Coordinates of C-alpha atoms in Angstrom, one line a residue:
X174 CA -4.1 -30.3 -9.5
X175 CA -4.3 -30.3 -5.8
X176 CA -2.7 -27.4 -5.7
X177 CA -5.6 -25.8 -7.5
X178 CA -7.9 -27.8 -5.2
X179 CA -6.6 -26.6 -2.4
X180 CA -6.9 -22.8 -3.5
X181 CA -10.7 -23.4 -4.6
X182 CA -11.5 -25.0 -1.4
X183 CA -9.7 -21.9 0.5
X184 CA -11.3 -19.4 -1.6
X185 CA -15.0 -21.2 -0.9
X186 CA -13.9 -21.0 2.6
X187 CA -13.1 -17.3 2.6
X188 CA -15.8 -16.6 0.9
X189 CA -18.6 -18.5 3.3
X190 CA -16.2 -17.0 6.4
X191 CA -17.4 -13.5 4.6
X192 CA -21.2 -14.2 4.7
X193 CA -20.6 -14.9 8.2
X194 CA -19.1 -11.9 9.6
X195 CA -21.3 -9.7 7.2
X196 CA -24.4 -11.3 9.1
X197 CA -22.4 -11.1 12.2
X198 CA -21.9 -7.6 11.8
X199 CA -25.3 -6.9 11.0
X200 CA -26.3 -8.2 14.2
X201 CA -24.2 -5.5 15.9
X202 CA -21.9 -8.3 17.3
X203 CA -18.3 -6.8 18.5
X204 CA -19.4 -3.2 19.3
X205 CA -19.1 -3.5 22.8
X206 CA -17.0 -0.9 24.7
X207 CA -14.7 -1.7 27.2
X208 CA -16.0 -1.4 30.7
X209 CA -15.5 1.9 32.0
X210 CA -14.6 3.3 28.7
X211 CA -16.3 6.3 27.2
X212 CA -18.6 4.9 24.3
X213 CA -17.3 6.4 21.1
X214 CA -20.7 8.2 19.3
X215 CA -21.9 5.1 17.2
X216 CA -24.6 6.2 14.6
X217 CA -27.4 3.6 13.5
X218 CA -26.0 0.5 12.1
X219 CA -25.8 -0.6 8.4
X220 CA -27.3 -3.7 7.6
X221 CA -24.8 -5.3 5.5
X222 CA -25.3 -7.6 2.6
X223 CA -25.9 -11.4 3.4
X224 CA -25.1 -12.2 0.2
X225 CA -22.7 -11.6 -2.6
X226 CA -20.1 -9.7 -0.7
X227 CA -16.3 -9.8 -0.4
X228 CA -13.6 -8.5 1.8
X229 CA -11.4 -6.5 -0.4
X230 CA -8.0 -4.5 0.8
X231 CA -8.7 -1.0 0.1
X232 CA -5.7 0.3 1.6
X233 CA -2.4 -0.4 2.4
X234 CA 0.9 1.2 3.7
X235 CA 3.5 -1.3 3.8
X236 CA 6.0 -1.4 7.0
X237 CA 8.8 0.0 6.6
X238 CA 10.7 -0.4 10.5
X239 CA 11.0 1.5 13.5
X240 CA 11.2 4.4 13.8
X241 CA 13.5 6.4 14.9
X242 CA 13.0 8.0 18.9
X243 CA 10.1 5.3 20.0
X244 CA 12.2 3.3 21.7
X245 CA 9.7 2.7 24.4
X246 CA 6.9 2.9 21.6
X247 CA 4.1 6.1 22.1
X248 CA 3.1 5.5 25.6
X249 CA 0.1 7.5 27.0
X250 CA -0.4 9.3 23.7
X251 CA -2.8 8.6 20.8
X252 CA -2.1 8.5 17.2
X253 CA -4.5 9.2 14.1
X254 CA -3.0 8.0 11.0
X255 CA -4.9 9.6 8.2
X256 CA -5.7 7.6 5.2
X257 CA -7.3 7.5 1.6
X258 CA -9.0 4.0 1.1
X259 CA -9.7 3.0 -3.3
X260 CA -12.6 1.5 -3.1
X261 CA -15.5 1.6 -0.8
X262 CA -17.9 -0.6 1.2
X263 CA -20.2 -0.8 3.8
X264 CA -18.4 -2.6 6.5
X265 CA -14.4 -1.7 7.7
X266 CA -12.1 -4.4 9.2
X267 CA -7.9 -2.7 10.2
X268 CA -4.7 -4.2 10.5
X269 CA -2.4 -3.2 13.3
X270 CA 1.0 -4.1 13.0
X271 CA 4.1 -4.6 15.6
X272 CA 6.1 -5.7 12.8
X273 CA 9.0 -4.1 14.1
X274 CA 8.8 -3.9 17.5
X275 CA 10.8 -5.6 19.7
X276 CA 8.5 -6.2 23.0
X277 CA 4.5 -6.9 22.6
X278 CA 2.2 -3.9 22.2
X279 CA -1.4 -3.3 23.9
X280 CA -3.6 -1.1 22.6
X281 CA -6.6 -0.4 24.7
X282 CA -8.8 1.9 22.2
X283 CA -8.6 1.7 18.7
X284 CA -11.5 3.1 16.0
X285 CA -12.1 4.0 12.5
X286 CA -14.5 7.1 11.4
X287 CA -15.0 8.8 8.3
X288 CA -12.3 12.0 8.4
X289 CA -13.9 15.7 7.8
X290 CA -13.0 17.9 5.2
X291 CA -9.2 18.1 6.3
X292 CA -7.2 17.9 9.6
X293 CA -7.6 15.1 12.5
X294 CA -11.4 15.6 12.8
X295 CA -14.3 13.3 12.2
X296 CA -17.3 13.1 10.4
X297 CA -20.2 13.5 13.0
X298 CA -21.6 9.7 13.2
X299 CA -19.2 7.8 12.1
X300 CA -16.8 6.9 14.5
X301 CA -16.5 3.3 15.2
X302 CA -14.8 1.5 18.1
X303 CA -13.1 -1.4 16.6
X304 CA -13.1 -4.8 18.7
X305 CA -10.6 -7.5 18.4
X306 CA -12.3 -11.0 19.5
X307 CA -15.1 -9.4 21.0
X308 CA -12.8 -7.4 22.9
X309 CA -11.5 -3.9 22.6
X310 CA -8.5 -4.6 24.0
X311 CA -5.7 -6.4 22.1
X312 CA -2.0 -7.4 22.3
X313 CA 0.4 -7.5 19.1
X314 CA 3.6 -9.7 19.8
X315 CA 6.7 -8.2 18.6
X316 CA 6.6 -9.2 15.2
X317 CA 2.9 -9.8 15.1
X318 CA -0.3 -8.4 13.3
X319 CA -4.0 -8.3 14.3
X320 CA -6.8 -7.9 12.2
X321 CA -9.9 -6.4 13.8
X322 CA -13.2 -7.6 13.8
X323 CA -16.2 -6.5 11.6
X324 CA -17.5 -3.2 12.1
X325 CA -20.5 -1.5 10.4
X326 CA -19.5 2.2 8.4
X327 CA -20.5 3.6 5.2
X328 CA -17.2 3.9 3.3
X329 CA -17.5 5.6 0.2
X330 CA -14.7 5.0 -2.6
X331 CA -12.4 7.4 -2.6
X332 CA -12.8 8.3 0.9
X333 CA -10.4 9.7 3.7
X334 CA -10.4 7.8 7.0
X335 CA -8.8 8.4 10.4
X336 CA -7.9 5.3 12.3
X337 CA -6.1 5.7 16.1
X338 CA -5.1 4.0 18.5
X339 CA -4.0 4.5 22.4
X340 CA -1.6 2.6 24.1
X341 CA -1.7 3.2 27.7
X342 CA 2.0 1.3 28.6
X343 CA 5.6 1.5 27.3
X344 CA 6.7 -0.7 24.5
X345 CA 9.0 -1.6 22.1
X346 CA 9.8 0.8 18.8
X347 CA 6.7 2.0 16.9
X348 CA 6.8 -0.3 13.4
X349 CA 5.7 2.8 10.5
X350 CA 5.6 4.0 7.6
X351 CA 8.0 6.0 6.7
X352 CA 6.9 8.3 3.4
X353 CA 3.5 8.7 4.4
X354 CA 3.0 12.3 2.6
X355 CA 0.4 12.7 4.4
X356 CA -0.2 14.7 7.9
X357 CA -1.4 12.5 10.7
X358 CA -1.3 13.5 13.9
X359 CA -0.6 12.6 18.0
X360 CA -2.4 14.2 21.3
X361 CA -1.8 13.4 24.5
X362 CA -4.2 10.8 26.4
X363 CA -6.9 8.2 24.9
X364 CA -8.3 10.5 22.5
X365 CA -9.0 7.1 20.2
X366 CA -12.9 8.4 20.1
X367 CA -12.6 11.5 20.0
X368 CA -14.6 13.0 16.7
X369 CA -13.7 16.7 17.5
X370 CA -9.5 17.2 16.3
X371 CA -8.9 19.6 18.8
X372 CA -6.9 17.4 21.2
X373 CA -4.2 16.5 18.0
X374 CA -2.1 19.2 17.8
X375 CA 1.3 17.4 17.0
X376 CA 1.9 16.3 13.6
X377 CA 3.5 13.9 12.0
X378 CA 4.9 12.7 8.5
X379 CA 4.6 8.7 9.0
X380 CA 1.4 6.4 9.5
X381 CA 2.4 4.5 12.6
X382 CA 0.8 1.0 13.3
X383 CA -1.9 0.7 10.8
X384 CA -0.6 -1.8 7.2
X385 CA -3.9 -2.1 5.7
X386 CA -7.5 -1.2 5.4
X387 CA -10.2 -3.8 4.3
X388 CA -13.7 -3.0 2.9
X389 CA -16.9 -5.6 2.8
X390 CA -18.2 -4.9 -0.7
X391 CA -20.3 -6.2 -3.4
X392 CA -18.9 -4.0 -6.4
X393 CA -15.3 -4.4 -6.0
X394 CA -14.3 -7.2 -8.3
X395 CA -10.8 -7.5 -6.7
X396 CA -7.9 -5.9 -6.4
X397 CA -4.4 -4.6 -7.6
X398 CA -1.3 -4.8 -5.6
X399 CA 1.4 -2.5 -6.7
X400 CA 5.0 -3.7 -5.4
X401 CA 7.3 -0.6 -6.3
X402 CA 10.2 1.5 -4.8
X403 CA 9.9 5.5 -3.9
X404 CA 7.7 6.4 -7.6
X405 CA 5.3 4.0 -6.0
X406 CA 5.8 5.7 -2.4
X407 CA 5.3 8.7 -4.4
X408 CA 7.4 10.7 -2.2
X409 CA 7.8 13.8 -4.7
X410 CA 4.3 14.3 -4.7
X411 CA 2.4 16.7 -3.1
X412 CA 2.1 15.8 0.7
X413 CA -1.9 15.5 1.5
X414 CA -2.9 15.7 -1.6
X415 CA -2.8 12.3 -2.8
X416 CA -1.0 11.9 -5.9
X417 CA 0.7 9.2 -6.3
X418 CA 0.5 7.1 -9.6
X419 CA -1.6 4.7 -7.5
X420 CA -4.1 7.4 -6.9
X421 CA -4.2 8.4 -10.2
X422 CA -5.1 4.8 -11.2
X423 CA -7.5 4.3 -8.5
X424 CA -9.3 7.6 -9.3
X425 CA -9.2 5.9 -13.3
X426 CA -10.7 2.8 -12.5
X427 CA -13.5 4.7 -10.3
X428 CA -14.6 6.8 -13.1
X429 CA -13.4 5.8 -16.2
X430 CA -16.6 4.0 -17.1
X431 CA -15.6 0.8 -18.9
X432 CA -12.7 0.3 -16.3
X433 CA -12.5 -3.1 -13.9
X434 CA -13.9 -1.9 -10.3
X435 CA -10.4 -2.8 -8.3
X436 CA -9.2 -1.1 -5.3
X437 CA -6.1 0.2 -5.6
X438 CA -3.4 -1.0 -2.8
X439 CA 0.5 0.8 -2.9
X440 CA 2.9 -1.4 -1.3
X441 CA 5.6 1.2 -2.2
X442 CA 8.7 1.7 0.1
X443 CA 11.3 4.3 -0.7
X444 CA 14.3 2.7 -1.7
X445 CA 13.1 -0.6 -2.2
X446 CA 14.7 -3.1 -4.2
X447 CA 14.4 -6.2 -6.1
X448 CA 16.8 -8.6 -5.1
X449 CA 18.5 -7.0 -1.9
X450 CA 17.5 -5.9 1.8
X451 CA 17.9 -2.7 2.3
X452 CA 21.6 -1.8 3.6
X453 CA 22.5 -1.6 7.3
X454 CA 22.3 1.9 7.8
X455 CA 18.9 1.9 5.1
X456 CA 17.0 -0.4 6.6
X457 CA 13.9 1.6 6.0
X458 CA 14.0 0.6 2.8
X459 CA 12.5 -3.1 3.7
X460 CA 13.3 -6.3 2.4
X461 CA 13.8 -7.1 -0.9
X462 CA 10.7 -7.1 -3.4
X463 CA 11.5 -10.7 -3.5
X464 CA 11.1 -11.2 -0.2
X465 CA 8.5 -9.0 0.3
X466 CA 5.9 -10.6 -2.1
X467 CA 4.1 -13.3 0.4
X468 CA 3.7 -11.1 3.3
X469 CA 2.9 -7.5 1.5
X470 CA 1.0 -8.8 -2.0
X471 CA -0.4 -12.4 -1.8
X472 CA -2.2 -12.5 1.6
X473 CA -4.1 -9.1 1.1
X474 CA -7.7 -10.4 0.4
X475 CA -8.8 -9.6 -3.0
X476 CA -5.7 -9.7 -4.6
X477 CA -5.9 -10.2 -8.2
X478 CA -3.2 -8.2 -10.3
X479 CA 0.5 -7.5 -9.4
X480 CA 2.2 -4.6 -10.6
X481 CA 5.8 -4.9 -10.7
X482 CA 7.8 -1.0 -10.3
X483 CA 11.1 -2.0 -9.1
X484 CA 14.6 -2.8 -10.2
X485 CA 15.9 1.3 -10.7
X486 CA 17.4 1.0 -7.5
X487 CA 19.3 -2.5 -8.0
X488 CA 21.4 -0.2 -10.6
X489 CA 21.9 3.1 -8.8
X490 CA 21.9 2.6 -5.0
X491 CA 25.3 1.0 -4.0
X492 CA 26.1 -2.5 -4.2
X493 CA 24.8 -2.0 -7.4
X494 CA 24.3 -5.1 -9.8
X495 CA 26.0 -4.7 -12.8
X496 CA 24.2 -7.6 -14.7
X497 CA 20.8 -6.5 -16.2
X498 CA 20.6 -10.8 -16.6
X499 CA 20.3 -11.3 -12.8
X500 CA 18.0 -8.5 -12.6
X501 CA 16.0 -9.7 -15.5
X502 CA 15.8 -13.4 -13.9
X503 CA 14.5 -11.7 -10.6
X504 CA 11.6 -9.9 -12.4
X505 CA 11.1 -13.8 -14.2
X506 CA 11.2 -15.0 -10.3
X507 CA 9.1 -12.8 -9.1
X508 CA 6.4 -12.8 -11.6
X509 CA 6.6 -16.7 -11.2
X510 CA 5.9 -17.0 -8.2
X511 CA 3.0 -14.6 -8.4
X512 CA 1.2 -16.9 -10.8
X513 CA 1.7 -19.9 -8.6
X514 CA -0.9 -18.1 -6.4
X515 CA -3.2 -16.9 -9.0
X516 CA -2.3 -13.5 -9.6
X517 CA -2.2 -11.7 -13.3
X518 CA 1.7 -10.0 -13.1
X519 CA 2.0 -6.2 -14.6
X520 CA 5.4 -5.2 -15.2
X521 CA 6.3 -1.5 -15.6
X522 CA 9.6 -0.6 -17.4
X523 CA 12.9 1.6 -15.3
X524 CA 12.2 4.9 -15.7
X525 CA 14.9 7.9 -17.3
X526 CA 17.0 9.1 -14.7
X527 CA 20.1 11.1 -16.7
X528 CA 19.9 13.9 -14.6
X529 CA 20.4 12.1 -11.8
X530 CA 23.9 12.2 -10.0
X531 CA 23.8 8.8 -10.1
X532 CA 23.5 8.3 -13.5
X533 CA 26.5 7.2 -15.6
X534 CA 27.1 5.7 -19.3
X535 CA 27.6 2.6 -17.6
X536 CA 24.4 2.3 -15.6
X537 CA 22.2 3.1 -18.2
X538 CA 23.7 0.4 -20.5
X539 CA 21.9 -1.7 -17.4
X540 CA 18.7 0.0 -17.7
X541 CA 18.4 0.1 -21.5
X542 CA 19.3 -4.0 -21.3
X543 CA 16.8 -4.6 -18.8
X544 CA 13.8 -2.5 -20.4
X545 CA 14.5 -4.6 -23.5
X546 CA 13.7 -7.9 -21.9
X547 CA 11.1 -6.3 -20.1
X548 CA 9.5 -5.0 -23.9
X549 CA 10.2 -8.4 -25.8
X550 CA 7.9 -10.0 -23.2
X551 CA 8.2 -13.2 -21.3
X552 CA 9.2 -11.7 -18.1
X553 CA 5.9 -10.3 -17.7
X554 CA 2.1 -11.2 -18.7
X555 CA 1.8 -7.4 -20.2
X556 CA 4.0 -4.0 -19.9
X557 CA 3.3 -0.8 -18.5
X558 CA 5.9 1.2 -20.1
X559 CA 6.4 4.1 -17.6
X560 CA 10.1 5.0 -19.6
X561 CA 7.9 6.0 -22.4
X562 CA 5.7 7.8 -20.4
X563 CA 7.8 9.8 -18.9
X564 CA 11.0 10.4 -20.9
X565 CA 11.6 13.4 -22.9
X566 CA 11.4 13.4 -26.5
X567 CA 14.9 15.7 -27.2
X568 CA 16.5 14.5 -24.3
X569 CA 15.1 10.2 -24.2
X570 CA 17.2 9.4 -21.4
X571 CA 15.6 12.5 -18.9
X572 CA 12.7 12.9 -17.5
X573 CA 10.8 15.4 -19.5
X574 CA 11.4 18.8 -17.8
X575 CA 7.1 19.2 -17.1
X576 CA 7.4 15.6 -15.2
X577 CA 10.4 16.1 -13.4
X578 CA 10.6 16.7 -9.4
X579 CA 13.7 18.8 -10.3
X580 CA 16.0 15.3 -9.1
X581 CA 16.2 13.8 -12.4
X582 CA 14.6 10.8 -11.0
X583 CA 11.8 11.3 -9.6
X584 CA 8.1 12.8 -11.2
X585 CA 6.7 15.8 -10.5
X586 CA 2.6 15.3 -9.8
X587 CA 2.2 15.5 -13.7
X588 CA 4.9 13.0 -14.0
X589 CA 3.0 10.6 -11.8
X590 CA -0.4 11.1 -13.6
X591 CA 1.1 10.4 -16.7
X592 CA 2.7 6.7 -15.0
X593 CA -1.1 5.8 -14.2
X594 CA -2.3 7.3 -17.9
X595 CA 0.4 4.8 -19.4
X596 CA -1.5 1.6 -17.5
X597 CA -4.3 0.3 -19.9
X598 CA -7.2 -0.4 -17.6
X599 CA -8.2 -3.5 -19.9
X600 CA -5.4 -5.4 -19.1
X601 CA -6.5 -5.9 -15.2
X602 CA -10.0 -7.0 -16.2
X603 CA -10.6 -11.0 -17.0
X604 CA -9.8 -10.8 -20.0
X605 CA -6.2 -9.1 -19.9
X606 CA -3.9 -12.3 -19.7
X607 CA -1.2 -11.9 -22.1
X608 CA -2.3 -8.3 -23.8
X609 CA 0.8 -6.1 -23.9
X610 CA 0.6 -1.8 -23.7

């Protein structure tokens, strides 16, 4: 009971710390520029809502470490990750990450604008200077996060964004994303506020520095948090084209018209496991999904469902674990600990993967065990089951041949669209505790 208590009183809390910044914001509070600085073009503010409005994640890219040739970070340079949010709103806040860098980071310029029909370019208007304590300067300890403040911008659901930054000083390795599909881009100097592209002209295949996105909206009811391995990364999908499952689903639950209005957040990481870190010379495959729960799924605001796409890679990717019981128990752990804060658990079954050189007779005694458990229920409050979905009817332990990437394991685009057909929308609404697909 105080348990309970004490969520209630932090979710009145969050929610009066809302109205706050949302009048704040309106007020045109933490727009200032830097002294000296070049103002970024700033159209007319929004007036946000006083009243019934939440801050909802509409986007997030989970870290995944450092990458590879920053040892001294991106000095001098500017970066413009580009990103599709789920759902929109009419005010932005971004998290900027250090996660895994090893000496603090400054970033002197860092804004958020509506992204024009393709490449590093923005939307005439909309480019925003974010602040960070009334400041636009800000330091992330190695380690560290900051959250920006408030800032006014019409985000439409569904909508591309660019966020950059500009570091002017060395530091320690950039903390990315690895599996991005998606182009984003570098140029030389503080090019933060620049709306024209014409500066970016290196690419790159990672979204550096920016985990999340978060929206001030009245419409979004919450949100769903997918915890998954490389089919949630989607990195077989077409690069810039958006389709992952997750997208699928958030395009779903955007148009379908009876669906729940959630933004969609993919806290995939190739490689990914359930109950181990990823190995000493994989480390970009993060921390278990165990591990990984508090800080990628239970602090991002909104958070109402889990979706559970992981333990494929506890069977193939060595050490493997040969008991589908230990796995099993670590879906029960998982989805337990979930509920202890609140959250609805969706559980998606292991997926075909015979014509994968990894498969064996052996290993797929593990997965058929496992995706048992996982269909008789009590592991989780309702199954997605993606096997189904996906495998083919002649051959039940492939992929069918129209959803395979040509691996054996992973989907083709189709493939994908079919893993977010297989989700039924009701059972992330209220009233989808305990429904199974």
């Amino acid at each position: 009971m105080g348990e309970v208590r004490r969520r209630l009183a932090a979710s009145l809390l969050a929610g009066l710390c809302a109205v706050l910044l949302g009048v704040a914001v309106a007020l045109g509070t933490g727009s200032e520029a830097r002294p000296g600085a070049t103002p970024a073009p700033v159209s007319p503010q929004t007036v946000l809502p006083a009243t019934g409005s939440q801050w909802v994640a509409t986007w997030t890219g989970a870290a995944t470490g450092s990458e590879p040739g920053t040892g001294t970070g991106l000095p001098g340079r500017s970066v413009r990750n580009v990103l599709r949010v789920s759902a929109g709103g009419t005010g932005v806040r971004v998290e900027v990450s250090n996660e895994y860098g090893t000496r603090p980071v400054t970033f002197t310029d860092v804004t958020v604008a509506l992204a024009a029909a393709g490449g590093p370019a923005a939307t005439p208007g909309t480019m925003r200077r974010l602040t960070f304590g009334e400041g636009t300067s800000v330091t992330v300890p190695a380690g560290g996060t900051a959250l920006s403040d408030a800032t006014t911008l019409e985000v439409p659901a569904g909508a591309e964004l660019l966020v950059s930054l500009f570091a002017p000083e060395p530091s320690g390795p950039v903390t990315y994303h690895r599996m991005a599909q998606q182009t984003s881009y570098l140029a030389p100097g503080d090019q933060a506020a620049a709306e024209s592209g014409a500066a970016y002209g290196e690419t790159s295949e990672h979204w550096r520095y920016v985990t999340a996105v978060q929206v001030l909206s009245r419409g979004v009811e919450g949100a769903v948090v997918v915890l998954g391995d490389s089919l949630t990364d989607g990195i077989t999908s077409t690069p810039g084209a958006d389709h992952r499952w997750t997208d699928y689903l958030a395009a779903r639950l955007r148009e379908e018209p009876d669906a729940p209005r959630l933004a969609v957040l993919n806290q995939g990481i190739s490689g990914n496991r359930l109950l181990r870190d990823g190995n000493p010379d994989r480390t970009y495959s993060g921390d278990s999904g165990l591990r990984r729960l508090p800080s990628d799924v239970l602090r991002q605001p909104g958070a109402r469902v889990l979706v559970v796409q992981l333990g494929i890679n506890d069977i193939i990717v060595p050490p493997r674990q040969g008991d589908p019981g230990t796995i099993v128990t670590g879906l029960r752990l998982l989805t337990e600990r979930a509920h202890a804060s609140g959250l609805r658990v969706v559980g998606a079954t292991l997926t075909p993967f015979a014509g994968h050189p990894s498969h064996s007779r052996e290993l797929e005694r593990i997965r058929q065990r496992v995706n048992r458990e996982i269909r008789a229920g009590g592991v989780f409050d309702a199954v997605a089951d993606f096997d189904a979905a996906l495998r083919d009817p002649a051959q039940p332990l492939r992929l069918r041949p129209a959803y395979d990437s040509g691996d054996g394991l992973h989907p083709s685009d189709a493939g994908y669209e079919a893993m977010a057909g297989a989700l039924d929308l009701s059972v992330l609404g209220p009233e989808g505790v305990g429904r199974s697909l």
